[in-house]
């Protein structure tokens, strides 16, 4: 179901809640999408296509980890648009350990790379699994430093797609000794629009994010912002004001990030969480429906009429708007708005954004 | 009077309050010191010695600036053990401008020196006079950067004593274009014990202190601590964790110093004070006696008896103790304790410390 076009994580969980099973939900998808007034028909992924993916995963030695399973990162479970399934190549059990993310500049200095590698190794000795994005520079150094103790690469494409090419050896080493994790299916080539969401997964599965050498307005700062939104600790390594690669990380320090000169700074901050980790949350079959503003399974969602559909699309535009705000402005019930948004999303007209925001495509 | 052995700033002001004039106070000093049970007699500086100092100052082109005079730095006036007089070689009027101190490592990196020099020049363009300690490294770079706009060197010895020798050219340039300031008289060779007090003057005359490249446990951190005690802003320049010269400055950032990558960070923080400076305080002839816990002039200080003297010396040791605590423990009046401490200090048995603390020598 989650491989079907236009079914994002929010719709995925909403459909399961609404119809009780993936089979029942998939049968309803074409009809719901038509109600969203889309000329093009949405065709659910077939059983044969799903089985082909399973077979390819087996050939590769990869596996799927589903939301709620013990190997699914517990931090990520608490994120409201967590991927329903992750593809994992390598040691899936690493995802159940305490994870710290390390991110930074692709064009990092020699000193920055060395520092990052040493810090990753020291975090590993402290019992931490290090996650990063398998990019050049800081990412690669972080993976290398923690290769022996536990390193997880979260990639923007499929786990079998090597990117960038120069990290092919590291990709293979991680598949053997660490783990390569992806939200998107095998064979997906990473595209620019995939990276922000990938960054959100990196911060979401981590207790904290360490930023090493990040320039102003760089992707690492986006990851740091996600981390703050998700309630994670943000650590930053100070650097010379003469080095533009440190502009962003120094700016994080100016705004309250934890100054980090070594693993002890990270371990001290996370100390309580590491020694007395929160008891693993009970593993429900689904995220609580409150996250989606979706009516409980079994309750009758009101049928959407054309007038309501028009009311809601009028109020939507390219700028993301809060679903709560839509409910207020349209004078419709939360359940009715949720139904309409689901239909519009399935029809490919609406896009979801973190924080329960939606926009018109 | 302030050139007389054992008369520190606190005793200086206390004696003036007590006896109304320096002449009257000086006549009493030998007798008071004897009451402090010192075998060696304290001999006040003579008129001839004072006139010789004046003559030497005139030959050098230097001048004395007294507490309360317009050229005396207003920030320093608010410090409780401010020097009664400063010797100034060069442009004394610079001391009346808004001052920012810059301090840091003597073995600063080439990048650190360059950054420091540029920052000093930019502060100068922003209307700030830059103060530092005329040491090698960061100090010298700060003076050089602000030489044309206004730079003040506060030295630990006399203003005529060049130290270190390699800064002779800079010393001469500052005497011409900037200012060299000292608490101690002409000809004094700087000694290790003079430096902490000199650092306290640097922070005391400044609105804030910028720390550039300071190692752990370095003198620059002492200056920063003084600045915090004196209610001054502390700025620190971030640096690589791989450089031990940045350990101390990064540690300041960890503890709340203002992250500084350029003059705009300093000017923004000091903005309000620079645009709307506090009106110059009324210039009283003396600091308020409350600072010293000394009875107002005209009130009768109780005569100290041997029993009280013994009581107080018993409770003193090499570790500084608060005068207030002594008053409480000895069940004597504040005025009586102040009298006894004055006598003990004049006798060379008691030493004063910042924060109204005293210890036995």
XYZ file of C-alpha atoms in Angstrom:
722
model
C 0.000 0.000 0.000
C 2.759 2.457 0.842
C 4.336 1.884 -2.597
C 1.164 3.125 -4.269
C 1.477 6.509 -5.943
C -0.004 9.410 -3.905
C -0.250 7.379 -0.664
C 2.106 9.196 1.703
C 2.660 8.200 5.350
C -0.250 10.287 6.632
C -2.707 8.786 4.132
C -1.246 5.335 4.742
C -2.070 5.367 8.445
C -5.376 7.142 7.836
C -6.507 4.503 5.346
C -5.564 1.672 7.703
C -7.516 3.318 10.518
C -10.471 3.969 8.255
C -10.760 0.609 6.557
C -9.135 -1.719 9.097
C -6.809 -3.520 6.672
C -4.538 -2.737 3.749
C -6.544 -5.044 1.509
C -9.822 -3.224 2.235
C -8.119 0.177 1.927
C -6.500 -0.617 -1.418
C -9.857 -1.636 -2.849
C -11.242 1.777 -1.897
C -8.318 3.878 -3.150
C -9.383 4.277 -6.811
C -12.879 5.308 -5.751
C -11.598 7.772 -3.113
C -9.150 9.274 -5.593
C -11.930 9.770 -8.152
C -13.882 11.682 -5.513
C -10.862 14.002 -5.303
C -11.703 14.794 -8.946
C -8.608 13.566 -10.657
C -8.763 12.799 -14.331
C -5.893 10.290 -14.088
C -6.774 7.028 -12.353
C -4.721 5.863 -9.354
C -3.762 2.235 -9.735
C -2.773 0.491 -6.500
C 0.409 -1.554 -6.525
C -0.446 -5.173 -7.339
C 0.389 -8.259 -5.347
C 2.790 -9.290 -8.120
C 4.666 -5.995 -7.878
C 4.942 -6.326 -4.099
C 6.216 -9.888 -4.419
C 8.781 -8.769 -6.978
C 10.090 -6.227 -4.470
C 10.313 -8.919 -1.786
C 12.238 -11.186 -4.130
C 14.658 -8.396 -5.035
C 15.181 -7.623 -1.346
C 15.995 -11.273 -0.674
C 18.501 -11.429 -3.516
C 20.196 -8.322 -2.124
C 20.089 -9.569 1.477
C 18.002 -6.568 2.522
C 14.848 -6.549 4.624
C 11.812 -4.417 5.371
C 11.284 -3.022 8.861
C 7.737 -1.863 9.585
C 6.538 0.886 11.901
C 5.948 -0.709 15.297
C 8.368 -3.619 14.848
C 11.159 -3.956 17.438
C 13.851 -3.053 14.870
C 12.062 0.162 13.872
C 13.884 3.159 15.469
C 11.848 4.146 18.507
C 12.627 7.854 18.013
C 11.217 7.730 14.519
C 8.014 6.086 15.775
C 7.192 9.302 17.600
C 7.485 11.429 14.441
C 4.109 12.195 12.932
C 4.887 11.301 9.335
C 7.236 8.400 10.014
C 7.712 6.036 7.064
C 5.400 2.999 7.336
C 8.293 0.807 6.166
C 12.057 1.188 5.960
C 14.302 -0.838 3.701
C 17.416 -1.937 5.589
C 20.538 -3.376 4.018
C 22.941 -4.698 6.668
C 22.498 -4.970 10.434
C 18.922 -3.887 11.122
C 19.477 -4.381 14.873
C 21.633 -1.216 14.896
C 18.438 0.815 14.497
C 17.315 -0.280 17.952
C 20.406 1.243 19.653
C 20.746 4.810 20.872
C 21.545 6.811 17.731
C 23.311 10.160 17.307
C 23.358 11.810 13.885
C 26.410 13.640 12.542
C 26.027 15.983 9.597
C 28.089 18.687 7.930
C 29.762 20.107 4.863
C 30.524 18.016 1.779
C 33.589 20.206 1.141
C 34.792 19.826 4.745
C 38.368 20.745 5.654
C 40.958 18.057 6.351
C 40.804 19.036 10.027
C 37.020 18.884 10.037
C 37.040 15.378 8.556
C 39.653 14.197 11.032
C 37.766 15.687 13.968
C 34.504 14.175 12.738
C 36.025 10.711 12.296
C 37.564 10.811 15.784
C 34.321 12.058 17.312
C 32.304 9.301 15.614
C 34.753 6.683 16.875
C 34.580 8.092 20.409
C 30.772 8.118 20.333
C 30.913 4.511 19.161
C 33.118 3.591 22.134
C 30.469 5.289 24.266
C 27.828 2.863 23.005
C 26.280 5.181 20.427
C 25.355 4.228 16.866
C 26.234 7.052 14.466
C 23.808 7.951 11.677
C 24.583 10.148 8.691
C 23.666 10.646 5.053
C 26.539 8.985 3.147
C 27.457 12.217 1.389
C 31.039 13.301 0.737
C 32.986 15.112 3.470
C 31.614 15.076 7.005
C 29.049 12.322 6.343
C 31.691 9.956 4.982
C 34.069 10.743 7.865
C 31.329 10.038 10.417
C 30.527 6.670 8.829
C 34.205 5.722 8.644
C 34.850 6.623 12.280
C 31.936 4.521 13.550
C 32.210 1.668 11.029
C 33.449 -0.843 13.584
C 31.134 0.153 16.427
C 27.947 0.833 14.487
C 27.100 3.204 11.671
C 23.828 3.774 9.815
C 23.584 5.535 6.450
C 20.159 6.951 5.670
C 20.041 7.442 1.907
C 17.683 9.540 -0.213
C 17.277 6.916 -2.962
C 17.065 3.123 -2.764
C 19.492 1.187 -0.546
C 20.958 -0.433 -3.681
C 21.704 2.853 -5.453
C 25.243 4.091 -4.786
C 25.434 7.865 -4.517
C 27.810 9.583 -4.809
C 29.911 7.166 -6.856
C 33.072 7.998 -4.880
C 31.463 6.467 -1.774
C 30.946 3.071 -3.408
C 33.505 1.397 -1.140
C 31.959 2.972 1.953
C 28.471 1.942 0.792
C 29.651 -1.672 0.503
C 31.394 -1.557 3.882
C 28.246 -0.183 5.547
C 26.102 -2.887 3.906
C 28.438 -5.468 5.487
C 29.347 -3.939 8.870
C 26.748 -1.247 9.422
C 23.406 -0.518 7.832
C 22.036 1.371 4.830
C 18.464 2.561 5.339
C 15.958 4.025 2.868
C 12.337 5.056 2.843
C 12.041 4.766 -0.936
C 12.029 1.415 -2.787
C 14.982 -0.368 -4.362
C 16.300 1.182 -7.522
C 15.123 4.717 -6.749
C 17.612 7.309 -7.983
C 17.955 10.080 -5.375
C 16.547 13.415 -6.538
C 16.957 16.867 -5.023
C 13.415 16.855 -3.616
C 14.120 13.621 -1.691
C 16.869 15.094 0.475
C 14.932 17.299 2.915
C 12.666 14.361 3.815
C 15.696 12.074 4.144
C 17.273 14.648 6.490
C 14.110 14.564 8.592
C 14.471 10.800 8.984
C 18.104 11.177 10.107
C 17.162 13.624 12.868
C 13.988 11.717 13.704
C 15.764 8.470 14.512
C 18.495 10.211 16.552
C 18.621 11.386 20.163
C 20.605 14.383 18.915
C 22.299 15.829 15.852
C 25.940 16.968 15.821
C 26.704 19.596 13.180
C 30.360 19.742 12.104
C 31.409 22.461 9.661
C 28.190 23.686 8.116
C 28.115 26.746 5.912
C 25.347 29.319 6.125
C 22.113 28.121 4.450
C 23.376 24.548 4.071
C 21.433 21.291 4.193
C 22.941 20.466 7.569
C 21.104 23.435 9.041
C 17.837 22.028 7.688
C 18.581 18.792 9.534
C 19.314 20.823 12.679
C 16.006 22.649 12.320
C 14.149 19.345 11.929
C 15.931 18.091 15.047
C 14.719 21.093 17.045
C 11.159 20.639 15.776
C 11.334 16.980 16.773
C 12.620 17.875 20.242
C 16.106 16.463 19.653
C 19.311 17.965 21.057
C 21.384 19.953 18.589
C 25.151 19.948 19.038
C 27.547 22.141 17.066
C 31.315 22.126 16.737
C 32.843 25.629 16.917
C 35.137 26.824 14.167
C 37.151 29.820 13.062
C 35.123 32.830 11.879
C 37.622 33.011 9.004
C 36.302 29.699 7.613
C 32.971 30.107 5.788
C 32.371 26.373 6.311
C 31.866 27.142 10.006
C 29.439 30.021 9.541
C 26.346 27.863 9.920
C 27.600 25.766 12.823
C 28.768 28.866 14.707
C 25.362 30.384 14.076
C 23.739 27.337 15.669
C 25.928 27.933 18.731
C 24.821 31.542 18.803
C 21.236 30.307 18.934
C 21.655 27.796 21.719
C 23.177 24.637 20.236
C 25.376 22.688 22.650
C 29.046 23.491 22.110
C 30.836 20.280 21.232
C 34.573 19.729 21.395
C 34.436 15.992 21.941
C 32.308 12.929 22.657
C 32.130 13.820 26.351
C 30.029 16.895 25.505
C 27.501 14.705 23.689
C 27.530 11.881 26.210
C 27.143 14.289 29.130
C 24.100 15.917 27.542
C 22.472 12.620 26.592
C 23.649 10.980 29.815
C 20.290 10.537 31.453
C 18.688 9.180 28.282
C 21.539 6.729 27.763
C 21.691 5.416 31.333
C 17.973 5.338 31.946
C 16.405 5.151 28.493
C 12.689 5.771 28.363
C 10.971 2.379 28.454
C 10.245 1.325 24.896
C 6.771 2.567 24.060
C 4.143 -0.113 23.694
C 4.215 -1.106 20.052
C 0.741 -0.399 18.725
C -0.193 -1.658 15.310
C -0.667 1.923 14.136
C 0.235 5.462 15.228
C -2.528 7.029 17.320
C -5.139 8.501 14.973
C -4.985 11.799 16.847
C -1.741 12.470 14.995
C -3.653 12.515 11.729
C -6.827 14.163 12.963
C -8.507 11.104 11.552
C -11.682 9.604 13.048
C -11.248 6.387 14.993
C -11.702 3.160 13.113
C -15.318 2.088 13.212
C -16.727 5.586 13.421
C -18.519 6.665 10.309
C -16.664 9.305 8.321
C -19.210 11.640 6.777
C -19.509 11.359 3.030
C -17.879 14.294 1.288
C -20.077 16.299 -0.997
C -19.015 18.479 -3.888
C -19.800 21.695 -2.016
C -17.461 20.751 0.850
C -14.755 19.722 -1.624
C -15.001 23.097 -3.336
C -14.988 24.912 0.027
C -11.744 23.267 1.049
C -9.870 23.531 -2.278
C -10.718 27.229 -2.417
C -8.871 27.710 0.850
C -5.820 25.744 -0.244
C -2.879 27.130 -2.186
C 0.772 26.436 -2.823
C 1.697 27.702 0.684
C 1.252 24.978 3.323
C -1.603 25.667 5.742
C -2.447 23.953 9.041
C -5.214 21.358 8.871
C -6.632 22.783 12.125
C -6.913 26.172 10.451
C -8.809 24.638 7.524
C -11.240 23.009 9.952
C -11.865 26.353 11.624
C -12.293 28.303 8.404
C -14.509 25.786 6.590
C -16.897 25.182 9.497
C -16.666 21.461 8.781
C -15.972 18.698 11.289
C -12.366 17.535 11.702
C -13.463 14.136 10.426
C -15.011 15.623 7.284
C -11.884 17.672 6.531
C -9.693 14.604 7.092
C -11.795 12.622 4.625
C -11.667 15.374 2.007
C -7.898 15.811 2.385
C -7.363 12.070 2.086
C -9.334 12.011 -1.152
C -7.494 15.051 -2.487
C -4.125 13.544 -1.574
C -4.977 10.216 -3.177
C -6.018 12.160 -6.249
C -2.593 13.790 -6.294
C -3.957 17.280 -5.722
C -2.817 17.825 -2.141
C 0.644 17.465 -0.618
C 1.381 16.814 3.076
C 4.055 18.682 5.045
C 5.537 18.092 8.502
C 3.530 19.575 11.344
C 0.114 18.551 9.943
C 0.262 21.121 7.121
C -1.139 20.684 3.616
C -0.797 22.533 0.323
C -2.219 22.303 -3.188
C 0.176 20.716 -5.662
C 49.691 58.752 49.744
C 48.922 55.994 47.292
C 52.632 55.480 46.639
C 53.183 54.645 50.308
C 53.966 51.018 50.997
C 50.984 48.975 52.302
C 48.395 51.609 51.326
C 46.249 49.853 48.743
C 43.200 51.417 47.066
C 40.797 50.315 49.812
C 42.963 51.789 52.600
C 43.587 54.860 50.490
C 39.908 55.765 50.253
C 39.269 54.656 53.826
C 42.007 56.925 55.175
C 40.725 59.896 53.176
C 37.218 59.326 54.505
C 38.494 58.886 58.032
C 40.866 61.801 58.236
C 39.438 64.185 55.646
C 42.707 64.889 53.806
C 45.776 63.045 52.575
C 48.017 65.258 54.735
C 46.131 64.369 57.927
C 45.964 60.689 56.955
C 49.664 60.431 56.201
C 50.514 61.854 59.606
C 48.474 59.082 61.228
C 49.774 56.175 59.113
C 52.873 55.276 61.192
C 50.831 55.254 64.395
C 48.017 53.167 62.853
C 50.524 50.715 61.434
C 52.199 50.307 64.841
C 48.805 49.409 66.286
C 48.719 46.620 63.717
C 51.773 45.283 65.615
C 54.352 45.470 62.948
C 57.966 45.508 63.963
C 59.044 47.353 60.826
C 57.972 51.016 60.666
C 55.915 52.278 57.684
C 57.420 55.469 56.294
C 55.026 57.586 54.209
C 56.306 58.826 50.877
C 57.782 62.298 51.321
C 56.891 65.479 49.464
C 60.291 65.380 47.770
C 59.695 61.866 46.471
C 56.282 62.879 45.122
C 57.768 65.940 43.420
C 60.475 63.791 41.849
C 57.772 61.570 40.339
C 55.992 64.638 38.943
C 59.194 65.903 37.393
C 59.894 62.517 35.799
C 56.341 62.386 34.411
C 56.813 65.835 32.862
C 60.110 64.861 31.243
C 58.401 61.785 29.757
C 55.317 63.713 28.661
C 53.069 61.556 30.845
C 50.367 62.648 33.255
C 48.449 61.463 36.283
C 44.688 60.932 36.057
C 42.922 60.768 39.411
C 39.767 58.877 40.361
C 36.842 61.201 39.724
C 38.547 63.337 37.085
C 36.846 63.558 33.657
C 39.654 61.572 31.962
C 39.373 58.732 34.470
C 37.551 55.786 32.799
C 33.971 55.886 34.036
C 33.685 52.110 34.082
C 36.677 51.831 36.350
C 35.192 54.377 38.762
C 32.451 51.864 39.562
C 34.948 49.144 40.513
C 35.395 48.876 44.277
C 39.204 48.827 44.380
C 39.825 51.190 41.470
C 43.296 52.738 41.439
C 43.288 56.210 43.056
C 45.587 57.401 40.276
C 46.554 56.174 36.837
C 49.687 57.155 34.982
C 48.910 57.869 31.330
C 51.457 58.224 28.558
C 49.853 59.467 25.338
C 46.275 60.553 24.654
C 44.537 60.469 28.031
C 41.256 61.549 26.380
C 40.934 58.047 24.868
C 40.071 56.772 28.353
C 36.841 58.749 28.281
C 35.571 56.948 25.133
C 33.604 53.691 25.054
C 36.237 50.984 25.520
C 36.212 47.308 24.547
C 39.025 45.068 25.736
C 40.545 42.352 23.537
C 42.650 39.646 25.128
C 44.026 36.265 24.120
C 46.940 33.932 23.613
C 50.531 35.136 23.395
C 51.292 32.220 21.041
C 48.274 33.011 18.865
C 48.000 31.463 15.408
C 48.594 33.558 12.290
C 44.857 33.358 11.592
C 44.030 34.402 15.135
C 46.287 37.455 14.893
C 44.844 38.428 11.544
C 41.276 38.014 12.780
C 42.077 39.997 15.932
C 43.677 42.844 14.019
C 40.737 43.074 11.612
C 38.246 42.941 14.478
C 40.078 45.715 16.370
C 40.109 47.892 13.249
C 36.381 47.268 12.676
C 35.579 48.113 16.299
C 37.620 51.284 15.874
C 35.568 52.235 12.813
C 32.523 51.665 15.023
C 33.707 54.341 17.452
C 35.192 51.969 20.025
C 38.577 52.410 21.725
C 40.332 49.039 22.031
C 42.178 48.207 25.259
C 44.610 45.350 25.726
C 47.698 44.376 27.696
C 50.561 44.934 25.227
C 51.633 41.285 25.390
C 52.772 39.310 22.368
C 50.212 37.672 20.094
C 46.579 38.693 20.409
C 47.306 41.794 22.524
C 49.779 43.167 19.998
C 47.416 42.415 17.095
C 44.560 44.220 18.862
C 46.712 47.306 19.468
C 47.966 47.328 15.881
C 44.468 47.020 14.443
C 43.139 49.950 16.459
C 46.264 52.112 16.414
C 44.781 54.726 14.099
C 41.327 54.858 15.670
C 42.265 54.578 19.349
C 44.124 51.957 21.333
C 44.967 51.813 25.034
C 47.631 49.525 26.512
C 47.240 48.808 30.209
C 50.633 47.629 31.443
C 51.557 45.748 34.602
C 54.711 47.800 35.308
C 55.416 51.510 34.825
C 54.385 53.227 31.582
C 58.065 53.816 30.804
C 59.092 50.166 31.135
C 58.972 48.314 27.803
C 57.812 44.746 28.208
C 58.203 42.499 26.327
C 61.192 43.922 24.489
C 59.856 42.781 21.089
C 56.943 45.218 21.504
C 59.220 48.273 21.848
C 58.096 49.716 18.525
C 54.441 49.172 19.399
C 54.973 50.739 22.845
C 56.413 53.833 21.191
C 53.625 53.996 18.622
C 50.991 53.723 21.378
C 52.684 56.483 23.401
C 52.392 58.713 20.325
C 49.047 57.721 18.771
C 47.260 55.843 21.540
C 47.823 55.611 25.273
C 49.853 53.530 27.709
C 48.250 53.304 31.164
C 49.629 51.996 34.465
C 48.578 51.813 38.068
C 52.134 51.410 39.327
C 54.708 54.220 39.293
C 57.312 54.947 36.635
C 60.203 52.574 36.540
C 58.325 49.624 38.029
C 59.424 46.339 36.446
C 56.357 44.131 35.874
C 56.279 41.056 38.082
C 54.081 37.965 37.880
C 51.951 39.067 40.825
C 51.103 42.367 39.084
C 49.331 40.761 36.132
C 46.032 39.586 37.653
C 45.419 43.065 39.046
C 46.364 44.628 35.717
C 43.875 42.289 34.011
C 41.207 43.497 36.410
C 41.847 47.091 35.304
C 41.528 46.116 31.633
C 38.107 44.544 32.176
C 37.083 47.258 34.611
C 37.542 50.109 32.150
C 35.802 48.230 29.324
C 32.141 47.786 28.402
C 33.028 44.255 27.392
C 35.929 41.874 26.888
C 36.517 39.952 23.653
C 38.526 36.745 24.137
C 40.344 35.557 21.002
C 42.211 32.234 21.161
C 42.634 31.540 24.866
C 43.939 28.212 26.100
C 42.476 26.460 29.115
C 43.604 28.030 32.419
C 45.112 31.072 30.684
C 45.369 34.648 31.894
C 42.729 35.716 29.392
C 40.186 33.602 31.251
C 41.049 35.447 34.462
C 40.295 38.698 32.661
C 36.996 37.204 31.463
C 36.124 36.149 35.019
C 36.871 39.657 36.296
C 34.661 41.033 33.529
C 31.758 38.839 34.637
C 32.237 39.855 38.278
C 32.259 43.477 37.187
C 29.069 43.012 35.174
C 30.775 43.437 31.802
C 29.816 41.543 28.642
C 32.126 38.690 27.725
C 32.569 37.916 24.035
C 34.436 34.887 22.725
C 35.599 33.943 19.244
C 34.918 30.281 18.389
C 37.745 28.067 17.194
C 38.503 24.527 16.180
C 38.436 21.933 18.976
C 41.671 20.624 17.446
C 43.490 23.827 18.456
C 44.345 23.870 22.177
C 44.618 27.670 21.926
C 40.835 27.762 21.491
C 40.015 25.514 24.436
C 39.489 28.367 26.860
C 37.549 30.613 24.495
C 35.276 27.742 23.441
C 34.723 26.985 27.103
C 33.581 30.571 27.634
C 31.053 30.072 24.833
C 29.849 26.904 26.528
C 29.207 28.976 29.630
C 27.300 31.795 27.994
C 29.827 34.144 26.411
C 28.536 35.948 23.325
C 29.679 34.209 20.156
C 31.708 36.669 18.129
C 32.544 36.340 14.463
C 32.928 40.034 13.756
C 32.552 43.598 15.027
C 28.802 43.500 14.336
C 28.352 40.910 17.101
C 30.031 43.243 19.603
C 28.376 46.420 18.383
C 24.927 44.774 18.357
C 25.313 43.637 21.954
C 26.675 46.980 23.163
C 24.327 48.900 20.879
C 22.121 50.414 23.529
C 25.070 51.457 25.684
C 26.824 53.043 22.703
C 23.830 54.944 21.338
C 22.410 56.026 24.667
C 25.344 55.875 27.080
C 24.456 56.087 30.728
C 24.806 59.725 31.786
C 28.268 60.197 33.271
C 27.960 59.606 37.001
C 28.370 62.672 39.184
C 32.036 62.890 39.976
C 32.314 62.726 43.749
C 35.627 63.448 45.389
C 35.734 59.902 46.758
C 34.024 56.565 46.198
C 31.054 56.091 48.527
C 32.288 54.797 51.881
C 29.731 52.004 51.799
C 31.992 50.285 49.302
C 34.636 49.954 51.995
C 32.357 49.285 54.952
C 34.080 52.292 56.456
C 32.297 54.711 58.803
C 31.402 58.090 57.342
C 33.891 60.881 57.832
C 33.209 62.675 61.080
C 31.820 59.648 62.880
C 34.060 58.355 65.584
C 35.696 55.050 64.776
C 36.047 53.040 67.978
C 39.593 52.627 69.209
C 40.852 49.128 68.626
C 42.017 47.245 71.666
C 44.441 44.348 71.787
C 41.694 41.819 72.520
C 39.761 42.793 69.390
C 42.952 42.697 67.327
C 43.659 39.186 68.549
C 40.057 38.122 67.934
C 40.244 39.222 64.301
C 43.719 37.894 63.465
C 42.742 34.506 64.887
C 39.970 34.300 62.339
C 42.172 35.333 59.417
C 44.335 32.977 57.391
C 45.924 32.720 53.965
C 42.515 32.015 52.368
C 40.600 35.245 51.655
C 37.506 35.691 53.818
C 34.641 38.158 53.453
C 34.811 41.209 55.725
C 31.083 40.797 56.417
C 31.740 37.276 57.667
C 34.463 38.574 60.009
C 32.042 41.135 61.413
C 29.485 38.412 62.094
C 31.950 35.990 63.668
C 33.777 38.521 65.858
C 30.637 40.188 67.267
C 32.286 43.556 66.636
C 30.765 46.534 64.853
C 31.463 46.938 61.147
C 33.270 50.180 61.968
C 35.518 48.466 64.521
C 36.423 45.682 62.092
C 37.146 48.250 59.368
C 39.497 50.103 61.716
C 41.312 46.943 62.725
C 41.686 45.775 59.125
C 43.017 49.176 58.101
C 45.639 49.017 60.835
C 46.553 45.450 59.926
C 46.812 46.346 56.239
C 48.968 49.388 56.952
C 51.159 47.162 59.085
C 51.562 44.850 56.093
C 49.858 41.908 57.801
C 46.593 41.870 55.845
C 46.032 41.789 52.101
C 42.882 42.978 50.301
C 41.159 41.021 47.549
C 38.400 41.964 45.117
C 34.881 41.547 46.473
C 35.687 42.951 49.930
C 37.750 39.921 50.953
C 40.855 39.924 53.153
C 43.576 37.427 54.013
C 46.600 37.249 56.255
C 49.868 37.781 54.401
